[in-house]
Structures are given as structure tokens and as C-alpha cells.
Coordinates of C-alpha atoms and ligand atoms in Angstrom, one line a residue:
M1 CA 0.0 0.0 0.0
I2 CA 2.7 2.4 0.9
P3 CA 5.3 2.9 -1.8
K4 CA 8.9 2.2 -0.8
S5 CA 10.8 5.3 0.0
N6 CA 13.5 5.9 -2.6
E7 CA 16.9 4.4 -1.8
K8 CA 18.2 7.8 -0.6
G9 CA 14.9 8.4 1.1
M10 CA 16.2 7.8 4.6
V11 CA 15.2 10.5 7.1
S12 CA 18.4 12.4 7.4
N13 CA 20.2 12.8 10.7
M14 CA 18.5 9.7 12.1
S15 CA 20.1 8.6 15.4
A16 CA 21.9 5.3 15.5
T17 CA 19.3 4.2 18.2
M18 CA 16.4 4.8 15.9
Q19 CA 18.2 3.0 13.0
N20 CA 18.8 0.1 15.3
Y21 CA 15.2 -0.3 16.2
I22 CA 14.2 -0.1 12.5
D23 CA 16.8 -2.9 11.7
E24 CA 15.3 -5.0 14.5
A25 CA 11.8 -4.4 13.2
E26 CA 12.8 -5.6 9.8
K27 CA 14.1 -8.8 11.3
A28 CA 11.0 -9.6 13.3
L29 CA 8.0 -8.2 11.5
L30 CA 6.4 -9.9 8.5
H31 CA 7.2 -7.8 5.4
T32 CA 3.7 -6.8 4.5
Y33 CA 4.5 -3.1 4.5
N34 CA 7.2 -1.0 3.0
R35 CA 7.5 1.3 6.0
Y36 CA 8.8 4.8 6.1
Q37 CA 12.1 5.1 7.9
V38 CA 10.8 6.5 11.2
V39 CA 9.8 5.3 14.6
F40 CA 7.0 7.4 16.1
E41 CA 7.0 7.5 19.8
K42 CA 4.3 9.9 20.9
G43 CA 1.7 12.3 19.6
D44 CA 0.2 15.6 20.7
G45 CA -2.7 17.3 19.0
V46 CA -1.9 17.3 15.3
Y47 CA 1.8 16.6 15.8
L48 CA 3.8 13.4 16.0
Y49 CA 7.2 13.0 17.6
D50 CA 9.8 10.4 16.5
M51 CA 12.3 8.7 18.8
D52 CA 14.8 11.4 18.3
G53 CA 12.3 14.1 19.4
K54 CA 11.8 15.5 15.9
R55 CA 8.3 17.0 15.4
Y56 CA 6.1 16.2 12.4
L57 CA 2.8 17.9 11.3
D58 CA 0.5 14.9 10.7
F59 CA -1.9 15.0 7.8
V60 CA -2.6 11.2 8.0
S61 CA -3.8 10.7 11.6
G62 CA -3.1 7.0 11.5
I63 CA -5.1 6.9 8.2
A64 CA -8.3 8.7 9.2
V65 CA -8.3 7.3 12.7
F66 CA -7.2 9.9 15.3
A67 CA -10.1 12.3 14.5
L68 CA -9.7 14.1 17.9
G69 CA -5.9 14.5 17.6
Y70 CA -3.3 12.8 19.7
N71 CA -3.2 12.8 23.5
N72 CA -6.7 14.2 24.0
K73 CA -6.9 14.3 27.8
E74 CA -10.6 13.7 28.2
Y75 CA -10.5 10.7 25.8
S76 CA -7.4 9.2 27.6
D77 CA -9.0 9.8 31.0
A78 CA -12.2 8.0 30.0
L79 CA -10.1 5.0 28.8
K80 CA -8.1 4.9 32.0
E81 CA -11.2 5.1 34.1
Q82 CA -12.7 2.1 32.2
I83 CA -9.5 0.1 32.5
D84 CA -9.8 0.4 36.2
K85 CA -13.4 -0.9 36.2
I86 CA -13.4 -3.7 33.6
I87 CA -11.8 -4.2 30.2
H88 CA -13.6 -7.3 28.9
T89 CA -16.5 -9.5 29.7
S90 CA -18.2 -11.4 26.9
N91 CA -21.1 -10.8 24.5
F92 CA -23.1 -13.4 26.5
Y93 CA -23.5 -10.6 29.1
Y94 CA -24.6 -7.0 28.9
N95 CA -22.1 -4.2 29.7
L96 CA -22.8 -0.5 30.3
P97 CA -20.4 1.1 27.8
A98 CA -21.8 -1.1 24.9
I99 CA -25.4 -0.2 25.7
E100 CA -24.5 3.5 25.8
A101 CA -22.3 3.3 22.7
A102 CA -25.1 1.5 20.7
K103 CA -27.6 4.2 21.8
K104 CA -25.3 7.0 20.7
L105 CA -24.4 5.3 17.4
K106 CA -28.1 4.9 16.6
K107 CA -28.7 8.5 17.3
I108 CA -25.9 9.9 15.1
S109 CA -26.7 7.5 12.2
G110 CA -30.4 7.1 12.3
M111 CA -30.0 3.4 11.9
D112 CA -31.8 0.9 14.3
R113 CA -29.5 -2.0 15.1
V114 CA -25.8 -2.2 15.9
F115 CA -23.2 -5.0 15.9
F116 CA -19.8 -4.1 17.2
T117 CA -16.6 -5.5 15.6
N118 CA -12.9 -5.2 16.1
S119 CA -12.0 -3.7 12.8
G120 CA -13.3 -2.3 9.5
A121 CA -12.8 -5.5 7.6
E122 CA -14.8 -7.4 10.2
A123 CA -17.6 -4.9 9.9
V124 CA -17.7 -5.6 6.1
E125 CA -17.8 -9.3 6.7
G126 CA -20.8 -8.8 9.0
A127 CA -22.6 -6.7 6.4
I128 CA -22.0 -9.4 3.7
K129 CA -23.4 -12.1 6.0
T130 CA -26.4 -9.9 6.8
A131 CA -27.2 -9.4 3.1
R132 CA -26.9 -13.1 2.4
K133 CA -29.1 -14.1 5.3
Y134 CA -31.7 -11.5 4.5
A135 CA -32.0 -12.9 1.0
Y136 CA -31.9 -16.5 2.1
L137 CA -34.8 -15.9 4.5
K138 CA -36.8 -14.6 1.5
D139 CA -36.2 -17.3 -1.1
G140 CA -34.1 -20.1 0.5
R141 CA -31.5 -19.9 -2.2
T142 CA -27.8 -20.2 -1.5
D143 CA -26.4 -18.6 -4.6
H144 CA -27.0 -14.9 -4.0
E145 CA -24.9 -12.3 -5.6
I146 CA -23.3 -9.0 -4.4
I147 CA -22.4 -6.1 -6.6
A148 CA -19.4 -4.2 -5.5
M149 CA -17.4 -1.5 -7.3
N150 CA -14.1 -1.4 -9.2
H151 CA -11.4 0.6 -7.4
S152 CA -13.1 0.0 -4.0
F153 CA -11.4 -1.0 -0.8
H154 CA -13.1 -2.9 1.9
G155 CA -10.4 -4.7 3.8
R156 CA -8.0 -7.7 3.8
T157 CA -10.0 -10.6 5.2
M158 CA -11.3 -13.1 2.6
G159 CA -14.9 -11.7 2.5
A160 CA -13.9 -8.1 2.5
L161 CA -11.1 -8.8 -0.1
S162 CA -13.7 -10.5 -2.3
V163 CA -15.6 -7.3 -2.6
T164 CA -12.5 -5.1 -3.0
G165 CA -12.3 -4.0 -6.6
N166 CA -8.6 -4.2 -7.0
P167 CA -7.5 -7.5 -8.8
H168 CA -3.9 -6.9 -7.7
Y169 CA -4.9 -7.3 -4.0
R170 CA -7.0 -10.4 -4.8
E171 CA -5.1 -12.5 -7.3
A172 CA -2.7 -14.5 -5.2
F173 CA -5.5 -15.4 -2.7
E174 CA -8.1 -16.8 -5.2
P175 CA -10.6 -18.3 -5.0
M176 CA -12.5 -15.5 -3.4
I177 CA -16.0 -16.0 -1.9
G178 CA -18.3 -16.6 -4.8
N179 CA -20.9 -14.6 -6.7
I180 CA -19.3 -11.2 -6.4
K181 CA -19.8 -8.9 -9.5
F182 CA -18.1 -5.6 -10.1
A183 CA -19.5 -2.3 -11.5
D184 CA -18.2 1.2 -11.7
L185 CA -19.0 3.8 -9.1
N186 CA -21.1 6.7 -10.5
D187 CA -22.0 4.6 -13.6
F188 CA -25.5 3.5 -12.8
N189 CA -25.9 1.5 -16.0
S190 CA -22.9 -0.6 -15.2
V191 CA -24.6 -1.5 -11.9
L192 CA -27.9 -2.2 -13.7
A193 CA -26.1 -4.5 -16.1
Q194 CA -25.0 -6.7 -13.2
V195 CA -28.3 -7.1 -11.5
T196 CA -30.0 -10.5 -11.6
D197 CA -32.8 -12.1 -9.6
K198 CA -30.0 -13.4 -7.3
T199 CA -28.6 -10.0 -6.4
C200 CA -28.9 -9.5 -2.6
A201 CA -26.8 -6.4 -2.1
I202 CA -25.1 -3.4 -3.8
L203 CA -22.1 -2.4 -1.7
F204 CA -19.9 0.7 -2.1
E205 CA -18.0 3.4 -0.2
T206 CA -19.8 6.7 -0.2
V207 CA -16.5 8.3 -1.0
Q208 CA -13.9 5.8 -2.3
G209 CA -10.8 6.2 -0.1
E210 CA -7.9 3.9 -1.1
G211 CA -9.2 3.8 -4.7
G212 CA -8.5 7.5 -5.3
I213 CA -10.9 9.7 -3.3
Y214 CA -13.9 9.5 -5.6
P215 CA -17.2 10.7 -4.0
A216 CA -20.4 9.1 -5.1
T217 CA -22.6 11.5 -7.1
E218 CA -26.0 12.4 -5.9
E219 CA -27.6 10.9 -9.0
F220 CA -25.8 7.6 -8.5
M221 CA -26.8 7.4 -4.9
R222 CA -30.4 8.2 -5.7
K223 CA -30.7 5.7 -8.6
V224 CA -29.1 2.9 -6.6
R225 CA -31.5 3.6 -3.7
E226 CA -34.4 3.5 -6.1
L227 CA -33.2 0.2 -7.7
C228 CA -32.7 -1.4 -4.3
D229 CA -36.2 -0.3 -3.2
E230 CA -37.8 -1.7 -6.3
R231 CA -36.0 -5.1 -6.2
D232 CA -35.7 -5.4 -2.4
I233 CA -31.9 -5.5 -2.7
L234 CA -29.9 -4.2 0.3
M235 CA -27.9 -1.0 -0.2
I236 CA -24.7 -1.3 1.9
L237 CA -22.5 1.8 2.4
D238 CA -19.0 1.4 3.6
E239 CA -18.4 4.5 5.8
I240 CA -15.2 3.2 7.4
Q241 CA -13.0 5.9 6.0
C242 CA -15.4 8.6 4.9
G243 CA -17.7 8.4 7.9
M244 CA -17.4 9.8 11.5
G245 CA -17.4 13.4 10.5
R246 CA -14.8 13.4 7.9
T247 CA -16.9 15.0 5.1
G248 CA -18.7 17.4 7.4
E249 CA -21.6 15.1 8.2
M250 CA -21.4 12.4 10.8
F251 CA -21.7 9.9 7.9
A252 CA -21.0 10.9 4.3
W253 CA -24.3 9.5 3.1
Q254 CA -26.3 11.9 5.3
R255 CA -25.7 14.8 2.8
Y256 CA -27.4 12.9 0.0
G257 CA -31.0 12.7 1.4
I258 CA -31.1 8.9 1.2
K259 CA -30.4 6.2 3.7
P260 CA -28.7 2.8 3.3
D261 CA -30.1 -0.4 4.6
V262 CA -26.8 -1.5 6.1
M263 CA -23.7 0.6 6.8
T264 CA -20.2 -0.1 8.2
T265 CA -18.0 2.2 10.3
A266 CA -14.6 1.8 12.0
K267 CA -11.4 3.9 11.9
A268 CA -12.3 7.2 13.6
L269 CA -15.1 5.5 15.5
G270 CA -12.8 4.6 18.4
C271 CA -10.1 7.2 17.6
G272 CA -7.3 4.6 18.1
V273 CA -8.9 1.8 20.1
P274 CA -9.5 -1.0 17.5
V275 CA -13.3 -1.0 16.9
G276 CA -15.8 -1.2 14.1
A277 CA -19.5 -1.7 13.7
F278 CA -22.1 -2.6 11.2
L279 CA -25.5 -1.1 11.5
M280 CA -28.8 -1.7 9.9
T281 CA -32.4 -0.6 9.7
E282 CA -35.1 -2.4 11.7
K283 CA -36.4 -4.0 8.5
V284 CA -33.1 -5.7 8.0
G285 CA -32.3 -6.3 11.7
S286 CA -35.5 -8.2 12.2
H287 CA -35.1 -10.4 9.0
S288 CA -31.4 -11.4 9.0
L289 CA -28.9 -12.4 11.6
T290 CA -30.3 -14.1 14.7
A291 CA -28.8 -15.9 17.7
G292 CA -26.1 -18.2 16.7
D293 CA -25.6 -16.6 13.3
H294 CA -22.7 -14.3 14.1
G295 CA -20.4 -13.5 17.0
T296 CA -17.1 -12.1 18.2
T297 CA -15.1 -12.5 21.4
Y298 CA -13.9 -8.9 21.7
G299 CA -16.3 -6.9 19.6
G300 CA -18.2 -4.4 21.8
N301 CA -16.1 -5.0 24.8
P302 CA -16.3 -2.3 27.6
L303 CA -12.9 -0.7 26.8
A304 CA -13.7 -0.3 23.1
C305 CA -17.2 0.9 23.8
A306 CA -16.0 3.4 26.4
A307 CA -13.8 4.9 23.6
I308 CA -16.8 5.1 21.2
C309 CA -18.9 6.8 23.8
K310 CA -16.3 9.4 24.6
V311 CA -15.5 10.0 20.9
I312 CA -19.2 10.7 20.1
E313 CA -19.5 12.9 23.1
L314 CA -16.4 14.9 22.2
F315 CA -17.5 15.3 18.6
E316 CA -20.6 17.2 19.9
K317 CA -18.8 19.1 22.6
Q318 CA -15.9 20.3 20.4
N319 CA -18.2 21.1 17.4
I320 CA -16.1 18.8 15.2
L321 CA -18.5 19.0 12.2
D322 CA -18.3 22.8 12.1
N323 CA -14.5 22.6 12.0
V324 CA -14.5 20.0 9.3
R325 CA -16.8 22.1 7.1
E326 CA -14.8 25.3 7.6
V327 CA -11.3 23.9 7.4
G328 CA -12.2 21.3 4.8
E329 CA -13.3 24.0 2.4
Y330 CA -10.1 25.9 3.1
L331 CA -8.0 22.9 2.5
A332 CA -9.8 22.3 -0.8
K333 CA -9.1 25.9 -1.8
R334 CA -5.4 25.7 -0.9
L335 CA -5.0 22.4 -2.8
E336 CA -6.7 23.9 -5.9
E337 CA -4.1 26.7 -5.8
L338 CA -1.3 24.1 -5.9
A339 CA -3.1 22.3 -8.8
A340 CA -3.1 25.6 -10.7
E341 CA 0.5 26.3 -9.8
F342 CA 2.2 23.0 -10.8
D343 CA 1.8 21.3 -14.2
C344 CA 2.5 17.9 -12.5
V345 CA -0.7 18.3 -10.4
E346 CA -3.7 17.3 -12.4
T347 CA -6.6 17.9 -10.1
R348 CA -8.0 17.9 -6.6
R349 CA -11.0 16.0 -5.5
G350 CA -12.7 14.9 -2.3
A351 CA -15.1 16.2 0.4
G352 CA -14.4 17.9 3.7
L353 CA -11.2 16.6 5.3
L354 CA -10.9 13.7 2.9
Q355 CA -9.1 15.2 0.0
G356 CA -6.8 13.9 -2.8
L357 CA -4.3 15.7 -5.0
V358 CA -3.8 13.8 -8.2
F359 CA -0.3 14.0 -9.8
D360 CA 0.9 12.9 -13.2
R361 CA 3.6 10.8 -11.6
P362 CA 4.3 8.6 -8.6
V363 CA 4.1 10.6 -5.4
G364 CA 6.4 8.4 -3.2
G365 CA 9.4 10.8 -3.7
I366 CA 7.3 13.9 -2.7
I367 CA 6.0 12.1 0.4
T368 CA 9.5 11.2 1.5
R369 CA 10.8 14.7 1.0
A370 CA 7.9 16.1 3.0
M371 CA 8.7 13.6 5.8
E372 CA 12.2 14.9 6.0
K373 CA 10.8 18.4 6.4
G374 CA 8.5 17.3 9.2
L375 CA 5.2 16.7 7.4
V376 CA 3.5 13.3 7.4
L377 CA 1.5 12.6 4.2
I378 CA 0.1 9.4 2.7
N379 CA -0.7 8.2 -0.8
A380 CA -3.8 6.6 -2.3
G381 CA -2.6 4.5 -5.2
T382 CA 0.7 5.5 -6.7
S383 CA -0.1 9.0 -8.0
I384 CA -2.4 10.5 -5.5
I385 CA -1.6 12.2 -2.2
R386 CA -4.4 11.7 0.2
F387 CA -5.2 14.2 3.0
V388 CA -6.9 12.6 6.0
P389 CA -5.8 14.8 9.0
S390 CA -7.3 14.8 12.4
L391 CA -10.6 16.7 12.4
V392 CA -9.4 19.3 14.9
I393 CA -6.9 20.6 12.3
T394 CA -6.8 24.4 11.9
K395 CA -6.4 26.7 8.9
E396 CA -2.9 27.6 10.2
N397 CA -2.0 23.9 10.1
V398 CA -3.2 23.8 6.5
D399 CA -1.0 26.7 5.6
D400 CA 2.0 25.1 7.2
M401 CA 1.3 21.8 5.4
I402 CA 0.9 23.6 2.0
A403 CA 4.2 25.4 2.5
I404 CA 6.1 22.2 3.1
L405 CA 4.2 20.4 0.3
R406 CA 5.0 23.1 -2.2
E407 CA 8.7 23.0 -1.4
S408 CA 8.7 19.2 -1.6
V409 CA 7.0 19.2 -5.0
R410 CA 9.4 21.9 -6.3
E411 CA 12.4 19.8 -5.2
E412 CA 11.0 16.7 -6.7
I413 CA 10.5 18.5 -10.1
E414 CA 14.0 20.0 -9.9
G415 CA 15.5 16.7 -8.9
E416 CA 14.0 15.1 -12.0
Q417 CA 15.3 17.8 -14.3
K418 CA 18.9 17.4 -13.1
Ligands
PLP1 C1 -9.6 0.9 6.1 C2 -10.8 0.5 5.4 C3 -11.4 -0.8 5.6 C4 -10.7 -1.8 6.4 O1 -10.7 -1.5 7.8 P1 -9.6 -2.3 8.7 O2 -9.9 -1.8 10.1 O3 -8.3 -2.0 8.2 O4 -10.0 -3.7 8.6 C5 -12.6 -1.1 5.0 N1 -13.2 -0.2 4.2 C6 -12.7 1.1 4.0 C7 -13.4 2.0 3.1 C8 -11.5 1.4 4.6 O5 -11.0 2.6 4.3

């Protein structure tokens, strides 16, 4: 996912101690990531600090996770308090944080039923099972189909991978789960062409994240909703990256005037504690998964749910959505300026604080240069820089980021000309 930093792309002036830790990591960890050459040790607000004490402005926030910034005292205190009470029980018993978190999630989403998971991929797995069971209860068939989108990303477990529209991620792990068909986001006819009497769900991200920051159009959302209503197909929206305030609404679908039947959330939901959830309407909840159909040991445990409760509470208290709308608009404007300034920048797209800057070349070199200058950025695909900062970011932070990015792009162009 992360491009390898170029051979000279070591962070300069790295201490021998940090280099040692990196060498040890490379001996012990499975090589599933080409990691940037840095060990982060702590965070504060929108800044990260590496082992050598160097400060970085962070426009990644753990990939759209730390919405409230690092080291939020109220959040940390809530977790510490919960640790002192109880961390884990089992889903065979009730616990107070899970009850409270489910109520709060229902309120901000307008959905009716919640199942807590440990990750995004697991939420997608649950959504897939929900759709299959819903259809099975209607006609007893066991060959139902799901339509997913090209360029989508839904996670790395086998079910989530099966609906991920990137053949490169899937190929070595075939066969996938069966009866998945792919269409193109924002091309309703391509969806229609895949519909059969076996279709049980149409699944997509309201804004595609990993696939290149493509928001669904209003027309596409409306037409899919109508189609799903007509044929009793479940509309499943993956809000794992674009949800939890990132586009200026609690969930990105909320600005389209429609509602999904099932949705997934994770990433910023717990702001760092590993959690996810899939939610559904009462219509689906009462005609799909029942006792014995699905479960999890950790999902919805008191610690994770205490995090969710506090996150939702702080979103309201700190007026996070207002900040996203204001700073998101400003970020888009500043990125547009860069697009106008540099020939190598093709366009900007996105919504709120989920933005992408599309280049005509691989962006790995630019990201490494920015890193050296104390700015953390991440790509989406090879040629897009993705901006998914914490949602408490300020306009000043945006200005600081733009200044470093501009310098990094300039150096990259000059480096190429030499
Ligand atoms: C990150 C992501 C996932 C997977 O979440 P994990 O917690 O990494 O399993 C699924 N869908 C989308 C849209 C994502 O961005």
C-alpha cells in the first residue's frame, strides 16, 4: 500500500538508536508493508514525535483514525477510568459502555441495530453475512450475488477482499468468496447490467478512499437507492474511512438525502482503540442475523465501547463537524491553488477533510521529501496524495502543510530535471 521510499529516502540525521530499532523491526515483523524510515514515539494534537524528538505535522492521523488529535486528555482519562473498572466481559452478558455506545451510534446514524466488531474488515464481513441471510430468508437460495465497485477497498480478510475492486490485492488469494460482481462507481448503467434475480446487495464506499478519493454522485446514490427499493436489494454503504465526521456530516451518506439499509463504520469510531461496527435498519435487523448466526469475542467490549462513547460525546462538545466544514473548504481551496501552480498536479477531489491531490507521476518521492521536512502525508494508489488529517486541524495547520508540500513538489521536479 505504501510505496517504498526511494533508496536515498532515509530520514536524514536519524540517530543510531532509531536506526537500530528499524533494523530489529525488519528482522522480526512480517514484510507486509514498505515502511517509512521513522519510529514514532508519541503524539500531541496534530503533531507526531519520533524517537529522536523530531516533530512532524501529521496529515494522516493513522489513516483517518485519530479524529480528535493525539493525546486528547478527556479521551485518555475515559479509557483509564474504564480500564480500572473492567476491560472485557463477553457478549453473553450486557455491559454498560456497549449499551451506551449503541444508543449513541443509533442517534448519530439514524440506523436501528448495531453489531460491534474489532475492525473495519470485520464490519464488512458482517454486512456481507447480513445481506446473504436477508435474501436467504426470502427465497431459501444459497447462490445470492453481491455487486461491488471497481477501485473499491473494503479490507483484507477473505470476504472483504472478495468485494474489493482491485485485482492486484486479490489475485494470489483466489478463489474469493463466490458470486461477487463488479460495476463502476457513478456509472448506474454498469450496476444495472450486473443485477439479476440473485442480487442481494449493492455495496460501495460513499467516498472511495484507497481507490483514489472518488465521492459518489447524488444521481448515482439516488438511482441505486431506487433500484434497491424496487427489487428489495440491500444498499450497503462502507463509511469506514469517509464516515465519522470526515466529510462534514457524521456519515457521508447523510448529505445525499437517502439512507442505506446497512452501513459499516470503524477507523475514527474509536479514535485509536480497535473497533468497528455494522448497523442496519429495523427492517433488515428483524429479518437477517439471529442468535447463533454471528459473534465475536472482543467486539463491543467495555474498553472499546467506552472509547466510542467518549468519541461521540467529544464530537458534539468540540463542534467537530463545524470545524470540518470550515477547514475542509479551506484545504480544498489551498489544494486547488497548488493544482493551478504546478503542471504535474492534475486535479484535486474529495469532500471535507478527505481530499486527494492527483499527480501525473508517482508521489512516493514527494512524500519522502515532506517527511524529511517534518510533514507526514500518505498516498492513495501510486499517483495521489491523500489528506486525512485529524478533524481538529486548523487553517494555520493547513497553511503550514501547504508550504512544506509546495517545497517538496518543487524539489521533486528539480531533482528530476537534473
Ligand atoms: C480501512 C478500510 C477498511 C478496512 O478497515 P480495517 O480496520 O483496516 O480492517 C474497509 N473499508 C474502507 C473504506 C477502509 O478505508
